[in-house]
Amino acid sequence: THSTVMVHEGSAFEAGKVGDVMKGVDHLKDLQKELPYKWRVQSARYGKASCVAYIDARDAQDLLDDVVGPGNWATEYYQANGLLMCKVGILVDGHWVWKSDTGSESNVEKDKGHASDAFKRACVAWGIGRFLYRLKIQTLQTKEWKGKEYPYAKEKDKIIFDGTTLTNYIKWRIENGVK
């Protein structure tokens, strides 16, 4: 099995040295803070679209930089049982602590999306983005357009084709208690 290693630029791991060693783990609870999130369609069929909240991988990277420092975390991608895995390591008390997970392929950019999903899932093991799993899946009606089902904003009689409109619409529904 071939392994590919990708390491966060500027990390102590990449440089082959240990920079400013973090002491203790008390501050790691800051990794659990809520980040800005968006909504996407998980599935659309039978007149319903299930929409889930997600964070961008860059936001997770920024949070790691802010909480533990850019030189105190690293990533490693590898294959296990035919699956792409990602490990996120944090330097704690002079030792690397690693947590890993796999992801799923994206419908848009298959390999890039798979790597990003594996990274974000490994981050969840550190508490990053875990709040998303407490958010309720949003179910919207769909309308068919050119043989495909899309979320439908019945209040505006509009089909939703893009993520920004979907995110804004779901936020509006939640804020206004629309069922």
JSON list of C-alpha atoms in Angstrom, two decimals:
[
{"chain": "A", "resi": 1, "resn": "THR", "atom": "CA", "xyz": [0.00, 0.00, 0.00]},
{"chain": "A", "resi": 2, "resn": "HIS", "atom": "CA", "xyz": [1.34, 3.40, -1.01]},
{"chain": "A", "resi": 3, "resn": "SER", "atom": "CA", "xyz": [1.19, 6.21, 1.53]},
{"chain": "A", "resi": 4, "resn": "THR", "atom": "CA", "xyz": [1.17, 9.89, 0.71]},
{"chain": "A", "resi": 5, "resn": "VAL", "atom": "CA", "xyz": [2.24, 12.33, 3.38]},
{"chain": "A", "resi": 6, "resn": "MET", "atom": "CA", "xyz": [1.09, 15.94, 3.27]},
{"chain": "A", "resi": 7, "resn": "VAL", "atom": "CA", "xyz": [2.14, 18.15, 6.14]},
{"chain": "A", "resi": 8, "resn": "HIS", "atom": "CA", "xyz": [0.85, 21.58, 7.12]},
{"chain": "A", "resi": 9, "resn": "GLU", "atom": "CA", "xyz": [3.36, 24.15, 5.89]},
{"chain": "A", "resi": 10, "resn": "GLY", "atom": "CA", "xyz": [5.50, 25.69, 8.58]},
{"chain": "A", "resi": 11, "resn": "SER", "atom": "CA", "xyz": [4.74, 23.02, 11.14]},
{"chain": "A", "resi": 12, "resn": "ALA", "atom": "CA", "xyz": [7.32, 21.79, 13.60]},
{"chain": "A", "resi": 13, "resn": "PHE", "atom": "CA", "xyz": [6.77, 18.31, 12.11]},
{"chain": "A", "resi": 14, "resn": "GLU", "atom": "CA", "xyz": [7.63, 19.53, 8.61]},
{"chain": "A", "resi": 15, "resn": "ALA", "atom": "CA", "xyz": [10.71, 21.38, 9.79]},
{"chain": "A", "resi": 16, "resn": "GLY", "atom": "CA", "xyz": [11.91, 18.29, 11.65]},
{"chain": "A", "resi": 17, "resn": "LYS", "atom": "CA", "xyz": [12.14, 20.18, 14.91]},
{"chain": "A", "resi": 18, "resn": "VAL", "atom": "CA", "xyz": [9.96, 21.02, 17.85]},
{"chain": "A", "resi": 19, "resn": "GLY", "atom": "CA", "xyz": [9.28, 24.74, 18.11]},
{"chain": "A", "resi": 20, "resn": "ASP", "atom": "CA", "xyz": [7.40, 26.32, 20.95]},
{"chain": "A", "resi": 21, "resn": "VAL", "atom": "CA", "xyz": [6.17, 23.31, 22.88]},
{"chain": "A", "resi": 22, "resn": "MET", "atom": "CA", "xyz": [2.63, 23.68, 24.15]},
{"chain": "A", "resi": 23, "resn": "LYS", "atom": "CA", "xyz": [2.19, 22.90, 27.82]},
{"chain": "A", "resi": 24, "resn": "GLY", "atom": "CA", "xyz": [-0.86, 21.00, 28.97]},
{"chain": "A", "resi": 25, "resn": "VAL", "atom": "CA", "xyz": [-4.19, 20.53, 27.24]},
{"chain": "A", "resi": 26, "resn": "ASP", "atom": "CA", "xyz": [-6.47, 23.03, 29.02]},
{"chain": "A", "resi": 27, "resn": "HIS", "atom": "CA", "xyz": [-6.52, 25.41, 26.06]},
{"chain": "A", "resi": 28, "resn": "LEU", "atom": "CA", "xyz": [-7.51, 22.60, 23.66]},
{"chain": "A", "resi": 29, "resn": "LYS", "atom": "CA", "xyz": [-11.16, 23.06, 24.72]},
{"chain": "A", "resi": 30, "resn": "ASP", "atom": "CA", "xyz": [-10.99, 26.26, 22.63]},
{"chain": "A", "resi": 31, "resn": "LEU", "atom": "CA", "xyz": [-10.98, 23.98, 19.57]},
{"chain": "A", "resi": 32, "resn": "GLN", "atom": "CA", "xyz": [-14.65, 23.26, 20.32]},
{"chain": "A", "resi": 33, "resn": "LYS", "atom": "CA", "xyz": [-15.84, 26.82, 19.70]},
{"chain": "A", "resi": 34, "resn": "GLU", "atom": "CA", "xyz": [-18.54, 27.39, 17.11]},
{"chain": "A", "resi": 35, "resn": "LEU", "atom": "CA", "xyz": [-17.26, 28.47, 13.71]},
{"chain": "A", "resi": 36, "resn": "PRO", "atom": "CA", "xyz": [-19.15, 30.11, 10.85]},
{"chain": "A", "resi": 37, "resn": "TYR", "atom": "CA", "xyz": [-20.98, 27.40, 8.94]},
{"chain": "A", "resi": 38, "resn": "LYS", "atom": "CA", "xyz": [-22.90, 26.90, 5.74]},
{"chain": "A", "resi": 39, "resn": "TRP", "atom": "CA", "xyz": [-25.59, 24.52, 4.54]},
{"chain": "A", "resi": 40, "resn": "ARG", "atom": "CA", "xyz": [-25.48, 22.01, 1.69]},
{"chain": "A", "resi": 41, "resn": "VAL", "atom": "CA", "xyz": [-27.82, 19.43, 0.21]},
{"chain": "A", "resi": 42, "resn": "GLN", "atom": "CA", "xyz": [-26.96, 15.96, 1.48]},
{"chain": "A", "resi": 43, "resn": "SER", "atom": "CA", "xyz": [-29.64, 14.24, -0.60]},
{"chain": "A", "resi": 44, "resn": "ALA", "atom": "CA", "xyz": [-32.62, 15.25, -2.71]},
{"chain": "A", "resi": 45, "resn": "ARG", "atom": "CA", "xyz": [-35.28, 12.76, -3.77]},
{"chain": "A", "resi": 46, "resn": "TYR", "atom": "CA", "xyz": [-38.96, 12.01, -3.51]},
{"chain": "A", "resi": 47, "resn": "GLY", "atom": "CA", "xyz": [-39.81, 15.72, -3.25]},
{"chain": "A", "resi": 48, "resn": "LYS", "atom": "CA", "xyz": [-37.57, 16.39, -0.22]},
{"chain": "A", "resi": 49, "resn": "ALA", "atom": "CA", "xyz": [-34.04, 17.72, 0.22]},
{"chain": "A", "resi": 50, "resn": "SER", "atom": "CA", "xyz": [-32.09, 16.90, 3.37]},
{"chain": "A", "resi": 51, "resn": "CYS", "atom": "CA", "xyz": [-29.66, 19.73, 4.14]},
{"chain": "A", "resi": 52, "resn": "VAL", "atom": "CA", "xyz": [-26.76, 19.55, 6.58]},
{"chain": "A", "resi": 53, "resn": "ALA", "atom": "CA", "xyz": [-24.49, 22.19, 8.07]},
{"chain": "A", "resi": 54, "resn": "TYR", "atom": "CA", "xyz": [-20.75, 22.13, 7.36]},
{"chain": "A", "resi": 55, "resn": "ILE", "atom": "CA", "xyz": [-17.59, 24.16, 7.92]},
{"chain": "A", "resi": 56, "resn": "ASP", "atom": "CA", "xyz": [-14.88, 24.98, 5.46]},
{"chain": "A", "resi": 57, "resn": "ALA", "atom": "CA", "xyz": [-11.54, 23.17, 5.95]},
{"chain": "A", "resi": 58, "resn": "ARG", "atom": "CA", "xyz": [-9.73, 26.54, 5.93]},
{"chain": "A", "resi": 59, "resn": "ASP", "atom": "CA", "xyz": [-11.74, 27.65, 8.95]},
{"chain": "A", "resi": 60, "resn": "ALA", "atom": "CA", "xyz": [-10.61, 24.52, 10.80]},
{"chain": "A", "resi": 61, "resn": "GLN", "atom": "CA", "xyz": [-7.00, 25.27, 9.80]},
{"chain": "A", "resi": 62, "resn": "ASP", "atom": "CA", "xyz": [-7.34, 28.87, 11.02]},
{"chain": "A", "resi": 63, "resn": "LEU", "atom": "CA", "xyz": [-8.74, 27.65, 14.34]},
{"chain": "A", "resi": 64, "resn": "LEU", "atom": "CA", "xyz": [-5.83, 25.24, 14.78]},
{"chain": "A", "resi": 65, "resn": "ASP", "atom": "CA", "xyz": [-3.41, 28.08, 14.04]},
{"chain": "A", "resi": 66, "resn": "ASP", "atom": "CA", "xyz": [-5.16, 30.36, 16.55]},
{"chain": "A", "resi": 67, "resn": "VAL", "atom": "CA", "xyz": [-5.49, 27.83, 19.37]},
{"chain": "A", "resi": 68, "resn": "VAL", "atom": "CA", "xyz": [-2.30, 25.76, 19.19]},
{"chain": "A", "resi": 69, "resn": "GLY", "atom": "CA", "xyz": [-0.09, 27.85, 16.89]},
{"chain": "A", "resi": 70, "resn": "PRO", "atom": "CA", "xyz": [0.82, 27.18, 13.26]},
{"chain": "A", "resi": 71, "resn": "GLY", "atom": "CA", "xyz": [3.99, 25.26, 14.22]},
{"chain": "A", "resi": 72, "resn": "ASN", "atom": "CA", "xyz": [2.24, 22.94, 16.67]},
{"chain": "A", "resi": 73, "resn": "TRP", "atom": "CA", "xyz": [-0.10, 20.99, 14.42]},
{"chain": "A", "resi": 74, "resn": "ALA", "atom": "CA", "xyz": [0.32, 18.84, 11.33]},
{"chain": "A", "resi": 75, "resn": "THR", "atom": "CA", "xyz": [-1.62, 16.59, 8.98]},
{"chain": "A", "resi": 76, "resn": "GLU", "atom": "CA", "xyz": [-0.72, 13.31, 7.37]},
{"chain": "A", "resi": 77, "resn": "TYR", "atom": "CA", "xyz": [-2.71, 11.51, 4.67]},
{"chain": "A", "resi": 78, "resn": "TYR", "atom": "CA", "xyz": [-2.35, 7.77, 4.14]},
{"chain": "A", "resi": 79, "resn": "GLN", "atom": "CA", "xyz": [-4.18, 4.71, 2.82]},
{"chain": "A", "resi": 80, "resn": "ALA", "atom": "CA", "xyz": [-5.67, 2.07, 5.11]},
{"chain": "A", "resi": 81, "resn": "ASN", "atom": "CA", "xyz": [-7.81, -0.80, 3.84]},
{"chain": "A", "resi": 82, "resn": "GLY", "atom": "CA", "xyz": [-8.26, 1.08, 0.58]},
{"chain": "A", "resi": 83, "resn": "LEU", "atom": "CA", "xyz": [-9.52, 4.22, 2.33]},
{"chain": "A", "resi": 84, "resn": "LEU", "atom": "CA", "xyz": [-7.93, 7.66, 2.31]},
{"chain": "A", "resi": 85, "resn": "MET", "atom": "CA", "xyz": [-7.25, 8.58, 5.93]},
{"chain": "A", "resi": 86, "resn": "CYS", "atom": "CA", "xyz": [-6.15, 11.84, 7.50]},
{"chain": "A", "resi": 87, "resn": "LYS", "atom": "CA", "xyz": [-4.33, 12.23, 10.79]},
{"chain": "A", "resi": 88, "resn": "VAL", "atom": "CA", "xyz": [-4.30, 15.57, 12.58]},
{"chain": "A", "resi": 89, "resn": "GLY", "atom": "CA", "xyz": [-1.48, 15.83, 15.08]},
{"chain": "A", "resi": 90, "resn": "ILE", "atom": "CA", "xyz": [-1.07, 18.41, 17.83]},
{"chain": "A", "resi": 91, "resn": "LEU", "atom": "CA", "xyz": [2.13, 18.90, 19.77]},
{"chain": "A", "resi": 92, "resn": "VAL", "atom": "CA", "xyz": [1.25, 18.55, 23.47]},
{"chain": "A", "resi": 93, "resn": "ASP", "atom": "CA", "xyz": [3.92, 18.61, 26.19]},
{"chain": "A", "resi": 94, "resn": "GLY", "atom": "CA", "xyz": [6.61, 17.93, 23.58]},
{"chain": "A", "resi": 95, "resn": "HIS", "atom": "CA", "xyz": [4.83, 14.86, 22.13]},
{"chain": "A", "resi": 96, "resn": "TRP", "atom": "CA", "xyz": [2.72, 14.53, 19.01]},
{"chain": "A", "resi": 97, "resn": "VAL", "atom": "CA", "xyz": [-0.84, 13.36, 19.68]},
{"chain": "A", "resi": 98, "resn": "TRP", "atom": "CA", "xyz": [-2.62, 12.13, 16.55]},
{"chain": "A", "resi": 99, "resn": "LYS", "atom": "CA", "xyz": [-6.31, 11.59, 15.78]},
{"chain": "A", "resi": 100, "resn": "SER", "atom": "CA", "xyz": [-7.54, 10.26, 12.45]},
{"chain": "A", "resi": 101, "resn": "ASP", "atom": "CA", "xyz": [-10.59, 9.56, 10.32]},
{"chain": "A", "resi": 102, "resn": "THR", "atom": "CA", "xyz": [-11.59, 8.93, 6.74]},
{"chain": "A", "resi": 103, "resn": "GLY", "atom": "CA", "xyz": [-13.83, 10.96, 4.49]},
{"chain": "A", "resi": 104, "resn": "SER", "atom": "CA", "xyz": [-16.04, 10.49, 1.49]},
{"chain": "A", "resi": 105, "resn": "GLU", "atom": "CA", "xyz": [-15.62, 11.63, -2.07]},
{"chain": "A", "resi": 106, "resn": "SER", "atom": "CA", "xyz": [-17.13, 14.91, -3.17]},
{"chain": "A", "resi": 107, "resn": "ASN", "atom": "CA", "xyz": [-19.58, 15.20, -6.05]},
{"chain": "A", "resi": 108, "resn": "VAL", "atom": "CA", "xyz": [-17.67, 18.24, -7.31]},
{"chain": "A", "resi": 109, "resn": "GLU", "atom": "CA", "xyz": [-13.92, 17.59, -6.98]},
{"chain": "A", "resi": 110, "resn": "LYS", "atom": "CA", "xyz": [-13.60, 13.91, -6.10]},
{"chain": "A", "resi": 111, "resn": "ASP", "atom": "CA", "xyz": [-10.03, 13.68, -4.73]},
{"chain": "A", "resi": 112, "resn": "LYS", "atom": "CA", "xyz": [-9.80, 17.18, -3.25]},
{"chain": "A", "resi": 113, "resn": "GLY", "atom": "CA", "xyz": [-13.21, 16.80, -1.61]},
{"chain": "A", "resi": 114, "resn": "HIS", "atom": "CA", "xyz": [-12.26, 13.39, -0.22]},
{"chain": "A", "resi": 115, "resn": "ALA", "atom": "CA", "xyz": [-9.05, 14.78, 1.34]},
{"chain": "A", "resi": 116, "resn": "SER", "atom": "CA", "xyz": [-10.88, 17.81, 2.74]},
{"chain": "A", "resi": 117, "resn": "ASP", "atom": "CA", "xyz": [-13.63, 15.62, 4.23]},
{"chain": "A", "resi": 118, "resn": "ALA", "atom": "CA", "xyz": [-11.08, 13.29, 5.84]},
{"chain": "A", "resi": 119, "resn": "PHE", "atom": "CA", "xyz": [-9.27, 16.31, 7.32]},
{"chain": "A", "resi": 120, "resn": "LYS", "atom": "CA", "xyz": [-12.49, 17.82, 8.72]},
{"chain": "A", "resi": 121, "resn": "ARG", "atom": "CA", "xyz": [-13.56, 14.47, 10.19]},
{"chain": "A", "resi": 122, "resn": "ALA", "atom": "CA", "xyz": [-10.15, 14.06, 11.87]},
{"chain": "A", "resi": 123, "resn": "CYS", "atom": "CA", "xyz": [-10.59, 17.59, 13.23]},
{"chain": "A", "resi": 124, "resn": "VAL", "atom": "CA", "xyz": [-13.91, 16.52, 14.79]},
{"chain": "A", "resi": 125, "resn": "ALA", "atom": "CA", "xyz": [-11.92, 14.05, 16.91]},
{"chain": "A", "resi": 126, "resn": "TRP", "atom": "CA", "xyz": [-10.20, 17.15, 18.37]},
{"chain": "A", "resi": 127, "resn": "GLY", "atom": "CA", "xyz": [-13.60, 18.85, 18.88]},
{"chain": "A", "resi": 128, "resn": "ILE", "atom": "CA", "xyz": [-13.42, 21.12, 15.83]},
{"chain": "A", "resi": 129, "resn": "GLY", "atom": "CA", "xyz": [-16.84, 21.37, 14.20]},
{"chain": "A", "resi": 130, "resn": "ARG", "atom": "CA", "xyz": [-18.40, 18.90, 16.62]},
{"chain": "A", "resi": 131, "resn": "PHE", "atom": "CA", "xyz": [-21.17, 21.45, 17.28]},
{"chain": "A", "resi": 132, "resn": "LEU", "atom": "CA", "xyz": [-22.45, 20.76, 13.75]},
{"chain": "A", "resi": 133, "resn": "TYR", "atom": "CA", "xyz": [-23.70, 17.34, 14.82]},
{"chain": "A", "resi": 134, "resn": "ARG", "atom": "CA", "xyz": [-26.05, 19.03, 17.31]},
{"chain": "A", "resi": 135, "resn": "LEU", "atom": "CA", "xyz": [-27.73, 21.04, 14.54]},
{"chain": "A", "resi": 136, "resn": "LYS", "atom": "CA", "xyz": [-30.94, 19.60, 13.17]},
{"chain": "A", "resi": 137, "resn": "ILE", "atom": "CA", "xyz": [-30.94, 18.38, 9.57]},
{"chain": "A", "resi": 138, "resn": "GLN", "atom": "CA", "xyz": [-33.12, 20.77, 7.60]},
{"chain": "A", "resi": 139, "resn": "THR", "atom": "CA", "xyz": [-35.69, 19.23, 5.26]},
{"chain": "A", "resi": 140, "resn": "LEU", "atom": "CA", "xyz": [-36.92, 21.33, 2.35]},
{"chain": "A", "resi": 141, "resn": "GLN", "atom": "CA", "xyz": [-39.36, 20.67, -0.43]},
{"chain": "A", "resi": 142, "resn": "THR", "atom": "CA", "xyz": [-37.83, 20.19, -3.86]},
{"chain": "A", "resi": 143, "resn": "LYS", "atom": "CA", "xyz": [-38.83, 21.10, -7.38]},
{"chain": "A", "resi": 144, "resn": "GLU", "atom": "CA", "xyz": [-37.59, 19.34, -10.45]},
{"chain": "A", "resi": 145, "resn": "TRP", "atom": "CA", "xyz": [-35.60, 21.24, -13.04]},
{"chain": "A", "resi": 146, "resn": "LYS", "atom": "CA", "xyz": [-34.04, 19.58, -16.09]},
{"chain": "A", "resi": 147, "resn": "GLY", "atom": "CA", "xyz": [-34.57, 16.13, -14.58]},
{"chain": "A", "resi": 148, "resn": "LYS", "atom": "CA", "xyz": [-32.97, 16.90, -11.22]},
{"chain": "A", "resi": 149, "resn": "GLU", "atom": "CA", "xyz": [-34.48, 17.83, -7.84]},
{"chain": "A", "resi": 150, "resn": "TYR", "atom": "CA", "xyz": [-33.39, 21.08, -6.19]},
{"chain": "A", "resi": 151, "resn": "PRO", "atom": "CA", "xyz": [-34.40, 22.71, -2.89]},
{"chain": "A", "resi": 152, "resn": "TYR", "atom": "CA", "xyz": [-37.42, 24.94, -3.28]},
{"chain": "A", "resi": 153, "resn": "ALA", "atom": "CA", "xyz": [-38.20, 28.14, -1.34]},
{"chain": "A", "resi": 154, "resn": "LYS", "atom": "CA", "xyz": [-41.99, 27.97, -1.38]},
{"chain": "A", "resi": 155, "resn": "GLU", "atom": "CA", "xyz": [-42.36, 31.42, 0.27]},
{"chain": "A", "resi": 156, "resn": "LYS", "atom": "CA", "xyz": [-40.63, 33.00, -2.74]},
{"chain": "A", "resi": 157, "resn": "ASP", "atom": "CA", "xyz": [-41.64, 30.40, -5.33]},
{"chain": "A", "resi": 158, "resn": "LYS", "atom": "CA", "xyz": [-37.96, 29.97, -6.25]},
{"chain": "A", "resi": 159, "resn": "ILE", "atom": "CA", "xyz": [-35.76, 26.98, -6.89]},
{"chain": "A", "resi": 160, "resn": "ILE", "atom": "CA", "xyz": [-32.43, 27.17, -5.03]},
{"chain": "A", "resi": 161, "resn": "PHE", "atom": "CA", "xyz": [-29.45, 26.35, -7.20]},
{"chain": "A", "resi": 162, "resn": "ASP", "atom": "CA", "xyz": [-26.46, 27.58, -5.18]},
{"chain": "A", "resi": 163, "resn": "GLY", "atom": "CA", "xyz": [-24.99, 27.14, -1.71]},
{"chain": "A", "resi": 164, "resn": "THR", "atom": "CA", "xyz": [-25.05, 30.80, -0.69]},
{"chain": "A", "resi": 165, "resn": "THR", "atom": "CA", "xyz": [-28.77, 31.11, -1.42]},
{"chain": "A", "resi": 166, "resn": "LEU", "atom": "CA", "xyz": [-29.42, 27.81, 0.36]},
{"chain": "A", "resi": 167, "resn": "THR", "atom": "CA", "xyz": [-27.46, 28.92, 3.45]},
{"chain": "A", "resi": 168, "resn": "ASN", "atom": "CA", "xyz": [-29.25, 32.28, 3.58]},
{"chain": "A", "resi": 169, "resn": "TYR", "atom": "CA", "xyz": [-32.66, 30.66, 3.10]},
{"chain": "A", "resi": 170, "resn": "ILE", "atom": "CA", "xyz": [-32.13, 28.07, 5.85]},
{"chain": "A", "resi": 171, "resn": "LYS", "atom": "CA", "xyz": [-30.79, 30.73, 8.24]},
{"chain": "A", "resi": 172, "resn": "TRP", "atom": "CA", "xyz": [-33.89, 32.82, 7.49]},
{"chain": "A", "resi": 173, "resn": "ARG", "atom": "CA", "xyz": [-36.17, 29.80, 8.13]},
{"chain": "A", "resi": 174, "resn": "ILE", "atom": "CA", "xyz": [-34.48, 29.05, 11.47]},
{"chain": "A", "resi": 175, "resn": "GLU", "atom": "CA", "xyz": [-34.51, 32.70, 12.62]},
{"chain": "A", "resi": 176, "resn": "ASN", "atom": "CA", "xyz": [-38.20, 33.03, 11.74]},
{"chain": "A", "resi": 177, "resn": "GLY", "atom": "CA", "xyz": [-39.31, 29.63, 13.06]},
{"chain": "A", "resi": 178, "resn": "VAL", "atom": "CA", "xyz": [-40.51, 28.50, 9.62]},
{"chain": "A", "resi": 179, "resn": "LYS", "atom": "CA", "xyz": [-41.23, 24.79, 9.51]}
]
